[in-house]
C-alpha atoms as a PDB file:
ATOM      1  CA  MET A   1      42.588-188.449-116.236  1.00  0.00           C
ATOM      2  CA  LEU A   2      41.703-190.107-119.495  1.00  0.00           C
ATOM      3  CA  GLY A   3      38.010-190.375-118.782  1.00  0.00           C
ATOM      4  CA  ARG A   4      35.990-193.373-117.751  1.00  0.00           C
ATOM      5  CA  ARG A   5      37.506-195.943-120.057  1.00  0.00           C
ATOM      6  CA  GLY A   6      37.775-199.363-118.600  1.00  0.00           C
ATOM      7  CA  GLN A   7      36.813-202.930-118.879  1.00  0.00           C
ATOM      8  CA  HIS A   8      33.306-204.275-118.384  1.00  0.00           C
ATOM      9  CA  ALA A   9      31.871-207.733-117.883  1.00  0.00           C
ATOM     10  CA  PRO A  10      30.176-209.096-121.017  1.00  0.00           C
ATOM     11  CA  ARG A  11      26.422-209.622-120.763  1.00  0.00           C
ATOM     12  CA  LEU A  12      24.926-213.088-120.548  1.00  0.00           C
ATOM     13  CA  GLY A  13      23.694-212.904-124.147  1.00  0.00           C
ATOM     14  CA  THR A  14      27.181-212.048-125.374  1.00  0.00           C
ATOM     15  CA  ILE A  15      28.644-214.967-123.470  1.00  0.00           C
ATOM     16  CA  ALA A  16      25.965-217.304-124.854  1.00  0.00           C
ATOM     17  CA  VAL A  17      26.704-216.254-128.451  1.00  0.00           C
ATOM     18  CA  ALA A  18      30.436-216.750-127.894  1.00  0.00           C
ATOM     19  CA  LEU A  19      29.800-220.162-126.311  1.00  0.00           C
ATOM     20  CA  ILE A  20      27.748-221.290-129.312  1.00  0.00           C
ATOM     21  CA  LEU A  21      30.522-220.120-131.642  1.00  0.00           C
ATOM     22  CA  VAL A  22      33.129-222.002-129.607  1.00  0.00           C
ATOM     23  CA  ILE A  23      31.029-225.176-129.802  1.00  0.00           C
ATOM     24  CA  VAL A  24      30.785-224.732-133.582  1.00  0.00           C
ATOM     25  CA  GLY A  25      34.551-224.231-133.645  1.00  0.00           C
ATOM     26  CA  VAL A  26      35.208-227.410-131.684  1.00  0.00           C
ATOM     27  CA  LEU A  27      32.839-229.432-133.859  1.00  0.00           C
ATOM     28  CA  GLY A  28      34.480-228.105-137.007  1.00  0.00           C
ATOM     29  CA  THR A  29      38.155-228.208-136.152  1.00  0.00           C
ATOM     30  CA  PHE A  30      38.521-231.093-133.716  1.00  0.00           C
ATOM     31  CA  GLY A  31      35.418-233.170-134.358  1.00  0.00           C
ATOM     32  CA  HIS A  32      35.353-232.875-138.155  1.00  0.00           C
ATOM     33  CA  LEU A  33      31.564-232.946-137.834  1.00  0.00           C
ATOM     34  CA  LEU A  34      30.680-229.858-139.888  1.00  0.00           C
ATOM     35  CA  PRO A  35      29.995-230.334-143.582  1.00  0.00           C
ATOM     36  CA  ALA A  36      31.503-228.118-146.250  1.00  0.00           C
ATOM     37  CA  VAL A  37      29.255-225.113-146.904  1.00  0.00           C
ATOM     38  CA  ALA A  38      29.505-222.951-150.027  1.00  0.00           C
ATOM     39  CA  GLY A  39      32.936-224.370-150.823  1.00  0.00           C
ATOM     40  CA  PHE A  40      34.379-223.758-147.342  1.00  0.00           C
ATOM     41  CA  SER A  41      35.551-226.805-145.410  1.00  0.00           C
ATOM     42  CA  GLY A  42      34.195-227.581-141.961  1.00  0.00           C
ATOM     43  CA  GLU A  43      37.634-226.965-140.475  1.00  0.00           C
ATOM     44  CA  LEU A  44      37.784-223.460-141.944  1.00  0.00           C
ATOM     45  CA  ILE A  45      34.309-222.696-140.619  1.00  0.00           C
ATOM     46  CA  GLY A  46      35.459-223.894-137.190  1.00  0.00           C
ATOM     47  CA  VAL A  47      38.522-221.662-137.213  1.00  0.00           C
ATOM     48  CA  TRP A  48      36.432-218.644-138.208  1.00  0.00           C
ATOM     49  CA  ALA A  49      33.952-219.482-135.444  1.00  0.00           C
ATOM     50  CA  PHE A  50      36.809-219.315-132.903  1.00  0.00           C
ATOM     51  CA  ILE A  51      37.956-215.957-134.296  1.00  0.00           C
ATOM     52  CA  VAL A  52      34.456-214.467-134.226  1.00  0.00           C
ATOM     53  CA  ALA A  53      33.877-215.766-130.667  1.00  0.00           C
ATOM     54  CA  THR A  54      37.062-214.014-129.548  1.00  0.00           C
ATOM     55  CA  VAL A  55      36.024-210.739-131.195  1.00  0.00           C
ATOM     56  CA  VAL A  56      32.535-210.958-129.655  1.00  0.00           C
ATOM     57  CA  LEU A  57      33.937-211.458-126.156  1.00  0.00           C
ATOM     58  CA  LEU A  58      36.486-208.667-126.562  1.00  0.00           C
ATOM     59  CA  ALA A  59      33.718-206.336-127.731  1.00  0.00           C
ATOM     60  CA  GLY A  60      31.743-207.286-124.623  1.00  0.00           C
ATOM     61  CA  ILE A  61      34.724-206.480-122.427  1.00  0.00           C
ATOM     62  CA  PHE A  62      35.667-203.123-123.921  1.00  0.00           C
ATOM     63  CA  PHE A  63      32.247-201.720-124.879  1.00  0.00           C
ATOM     64  CA  GLU A  64      29.663-201.334-122.140  1.00  0.00           C
ATOM     65  CA  GLY A  65      26.277-202.877-122.821  1.00  0.00           C
ATOM     66  CA  ILE A  66      27.381-205.523-125.302  1.00  0.00           C
END
């Protein structure tokens, strides 16, 4: 056996953070409602919010307690 590696359900806090990031992503990429911040366009901020939300959820799946 390879040990007790497996997948876990993300905690509610992890899901909430990912949901907020997805909302920011939608507002930035599809809604064009985010202003440019520090020279980065709202669309770019939205795309990065989607990427970070994906990483947060994957961390919650593969690492217990996140």
